Tab-separated table of C-alpha atoms in Angstrom:
chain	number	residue	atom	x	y	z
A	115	UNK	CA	72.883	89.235	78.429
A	116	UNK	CA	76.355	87.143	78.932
A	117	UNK	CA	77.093	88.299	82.234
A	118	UNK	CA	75.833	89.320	85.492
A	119	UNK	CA	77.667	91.547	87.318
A	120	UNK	CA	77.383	90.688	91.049
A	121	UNK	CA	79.113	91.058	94.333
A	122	UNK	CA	81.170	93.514	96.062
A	123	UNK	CA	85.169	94.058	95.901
A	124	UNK	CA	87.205	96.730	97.688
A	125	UNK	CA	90.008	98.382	94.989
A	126	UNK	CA	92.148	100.773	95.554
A	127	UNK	CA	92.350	104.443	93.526
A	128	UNK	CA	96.147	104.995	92.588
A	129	UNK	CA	97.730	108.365	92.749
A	130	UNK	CA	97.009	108.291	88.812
A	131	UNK	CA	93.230	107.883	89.540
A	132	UNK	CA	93.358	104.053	88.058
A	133	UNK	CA	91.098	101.795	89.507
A	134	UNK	CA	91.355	98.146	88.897
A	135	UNK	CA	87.978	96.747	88.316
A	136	UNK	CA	87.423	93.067	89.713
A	137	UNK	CA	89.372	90.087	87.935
A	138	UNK	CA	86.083	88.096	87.064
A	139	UNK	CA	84.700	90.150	85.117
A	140	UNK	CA	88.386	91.183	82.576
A	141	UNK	CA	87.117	89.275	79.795
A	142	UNK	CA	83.469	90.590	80.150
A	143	UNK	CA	84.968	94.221	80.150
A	144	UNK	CA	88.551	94.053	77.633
A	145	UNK	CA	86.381	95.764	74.657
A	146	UNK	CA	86.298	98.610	76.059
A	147	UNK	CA	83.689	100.386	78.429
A	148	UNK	CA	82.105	103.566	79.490
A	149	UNK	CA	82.191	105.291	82.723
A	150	UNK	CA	79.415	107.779	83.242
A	151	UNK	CA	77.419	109.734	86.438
A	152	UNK	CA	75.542	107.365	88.163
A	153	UNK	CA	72.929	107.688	90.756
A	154	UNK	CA	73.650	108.722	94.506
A	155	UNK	CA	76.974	110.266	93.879
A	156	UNK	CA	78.235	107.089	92.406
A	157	UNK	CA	80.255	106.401	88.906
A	158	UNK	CA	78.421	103.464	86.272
A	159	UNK	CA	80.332	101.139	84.071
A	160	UNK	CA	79.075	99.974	81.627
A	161	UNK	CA	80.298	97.162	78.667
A	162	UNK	CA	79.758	99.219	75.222
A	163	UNK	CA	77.313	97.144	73.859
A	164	UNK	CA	75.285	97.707	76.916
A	165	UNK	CA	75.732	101.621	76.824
A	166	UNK	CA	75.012	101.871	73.467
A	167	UNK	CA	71.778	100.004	74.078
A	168	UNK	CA	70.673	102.121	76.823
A	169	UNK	CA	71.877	105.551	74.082
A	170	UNK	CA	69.960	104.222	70.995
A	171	UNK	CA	66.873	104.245	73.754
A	172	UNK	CA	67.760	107.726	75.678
A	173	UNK	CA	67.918	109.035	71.643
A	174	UNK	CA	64.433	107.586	70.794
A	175	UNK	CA	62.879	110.275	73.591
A	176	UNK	CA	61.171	113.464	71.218
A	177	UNK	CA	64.231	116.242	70.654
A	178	UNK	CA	61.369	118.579	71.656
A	179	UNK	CA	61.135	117.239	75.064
A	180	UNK	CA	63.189	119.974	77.296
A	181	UNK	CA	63.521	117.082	79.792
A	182	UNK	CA	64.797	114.479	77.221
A	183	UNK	CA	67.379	116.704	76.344
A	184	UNK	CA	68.171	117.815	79.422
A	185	UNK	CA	69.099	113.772	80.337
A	186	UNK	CA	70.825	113.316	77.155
A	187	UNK	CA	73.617	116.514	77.553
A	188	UNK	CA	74.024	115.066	81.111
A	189	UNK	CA	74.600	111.779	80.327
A	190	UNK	CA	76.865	112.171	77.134
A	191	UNK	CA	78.430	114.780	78.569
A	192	UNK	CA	79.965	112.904	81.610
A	193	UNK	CA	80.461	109.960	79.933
A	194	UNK	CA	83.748	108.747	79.437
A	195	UNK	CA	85.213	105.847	76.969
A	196	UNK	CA	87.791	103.798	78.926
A	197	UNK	CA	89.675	100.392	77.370
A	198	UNK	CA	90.808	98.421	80.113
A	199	UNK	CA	94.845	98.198	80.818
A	200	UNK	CA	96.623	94.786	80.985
A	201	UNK	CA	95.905	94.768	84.649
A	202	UNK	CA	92.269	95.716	84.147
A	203	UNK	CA	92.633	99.386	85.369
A	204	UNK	CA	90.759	102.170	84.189
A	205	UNK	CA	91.307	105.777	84.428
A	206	UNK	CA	88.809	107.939	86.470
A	207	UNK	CA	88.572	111.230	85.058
A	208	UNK	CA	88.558	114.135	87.851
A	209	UNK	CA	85.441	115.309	86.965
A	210	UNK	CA	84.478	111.711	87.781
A	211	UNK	CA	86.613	111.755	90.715
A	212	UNK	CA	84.903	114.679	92.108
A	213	UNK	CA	81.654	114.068	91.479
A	214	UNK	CA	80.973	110.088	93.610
A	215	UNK	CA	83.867	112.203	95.828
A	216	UNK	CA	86.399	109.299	95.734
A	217	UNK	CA	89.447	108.746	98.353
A	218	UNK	CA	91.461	105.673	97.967
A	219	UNK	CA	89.128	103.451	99.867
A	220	UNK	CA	86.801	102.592	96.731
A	221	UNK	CA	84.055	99.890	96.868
A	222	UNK	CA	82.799	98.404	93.148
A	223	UNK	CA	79.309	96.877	93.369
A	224	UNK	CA	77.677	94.510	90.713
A	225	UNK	CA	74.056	96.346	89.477
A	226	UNK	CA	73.456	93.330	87.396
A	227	UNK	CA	74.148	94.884	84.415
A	228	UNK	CA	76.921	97.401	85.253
A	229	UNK	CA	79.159	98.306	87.739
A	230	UNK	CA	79.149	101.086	90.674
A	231	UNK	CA	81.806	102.350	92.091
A	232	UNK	CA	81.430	104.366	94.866
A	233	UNK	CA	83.695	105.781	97.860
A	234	UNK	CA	84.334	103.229	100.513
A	235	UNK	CA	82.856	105.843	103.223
A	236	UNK	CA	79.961	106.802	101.342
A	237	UNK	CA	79.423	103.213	100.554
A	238	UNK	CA	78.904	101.959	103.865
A	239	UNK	CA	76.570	105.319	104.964
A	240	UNK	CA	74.141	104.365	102.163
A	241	UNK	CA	73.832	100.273	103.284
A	242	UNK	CA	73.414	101.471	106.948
A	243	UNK	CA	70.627	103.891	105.549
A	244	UNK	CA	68.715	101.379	103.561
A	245	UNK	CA	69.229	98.143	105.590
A	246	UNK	CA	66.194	98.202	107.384
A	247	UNK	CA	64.058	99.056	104.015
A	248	UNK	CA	66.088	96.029	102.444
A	249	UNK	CA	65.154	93.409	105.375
A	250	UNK	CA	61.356	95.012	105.724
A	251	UNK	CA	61.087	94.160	101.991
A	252	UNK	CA	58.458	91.386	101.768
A	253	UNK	CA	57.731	89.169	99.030
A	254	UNK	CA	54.795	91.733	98.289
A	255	UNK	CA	57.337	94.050	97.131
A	256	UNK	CA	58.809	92.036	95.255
A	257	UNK	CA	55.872	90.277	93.149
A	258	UNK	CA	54.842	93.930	92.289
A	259	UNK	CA	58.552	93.953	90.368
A	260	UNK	CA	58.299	90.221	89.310
């Protein structure tokens, strides 16, 4: 992987529902990406190469799994194929919109290897409800990952 997608920036939605995603990360994003449900009543992005990685994988799952299925209509379904503008805006569908429940106030977090965006409100509600889990996290937690 080429790039890491890190940090936090605070973007505006336009009356269009455009967002601009963060400068940095243009280049890393101008072929294209897809925009798809995330978790917590959030919206993914995700460079192509990466979501077609993370398809070919969903696909692998047996056709006569009900749940595999299930997770494949869902996530096809609300996925969304978006080239970046010249200003490195994308448009959010409303179904998108609707769904992570968007205002203006929008916050885009780097997940390593995608982007979030979430609403600036609902943003802020989720740090304050897992900062203490965050700063209780010891170094036991995190060899079981490592």
């Amino acid at each position: 992987m080429s790039v890491r997608f890190v940090g936090t920036y605070t973007p505006k939605l336009d009356d269009k529902g455009r967002l601009t995603l963060p400068a940095k990360f243009r280049d890393a994003l101008a072929g294209g990406v897809m925009v798809t449900r995330g978790q917590d009543r959030s919206l993914s992005v995700y460079r192509a190469e990466e979501f077609d990685a993370i398809a070919e994988r969903t696909m692998a799952a047996s056709r006569n799994d009900p749940e595999a299925r299930a997770f494949q209509r869902v996530l096809f379904a609300n996925t969304d194929e978006q080239r970046p503008d010249g200003q490195g805006r994308v448009t959010l569908s409303a179904d998108h919109r609707t769904y992570a429940d968007l205002s203006k106030e929008c916050v885009v977090i780097g997940a390593f290897d995608h982007l979030e965006i979430w609403d600036a409100t609902a943003w802020r509600t989720y740090q304050d409800e897992h900062e203490e889990n965050f700063s209780t996290a010891g170094s036991a937690s995190l060899d079981s990952v490592l």
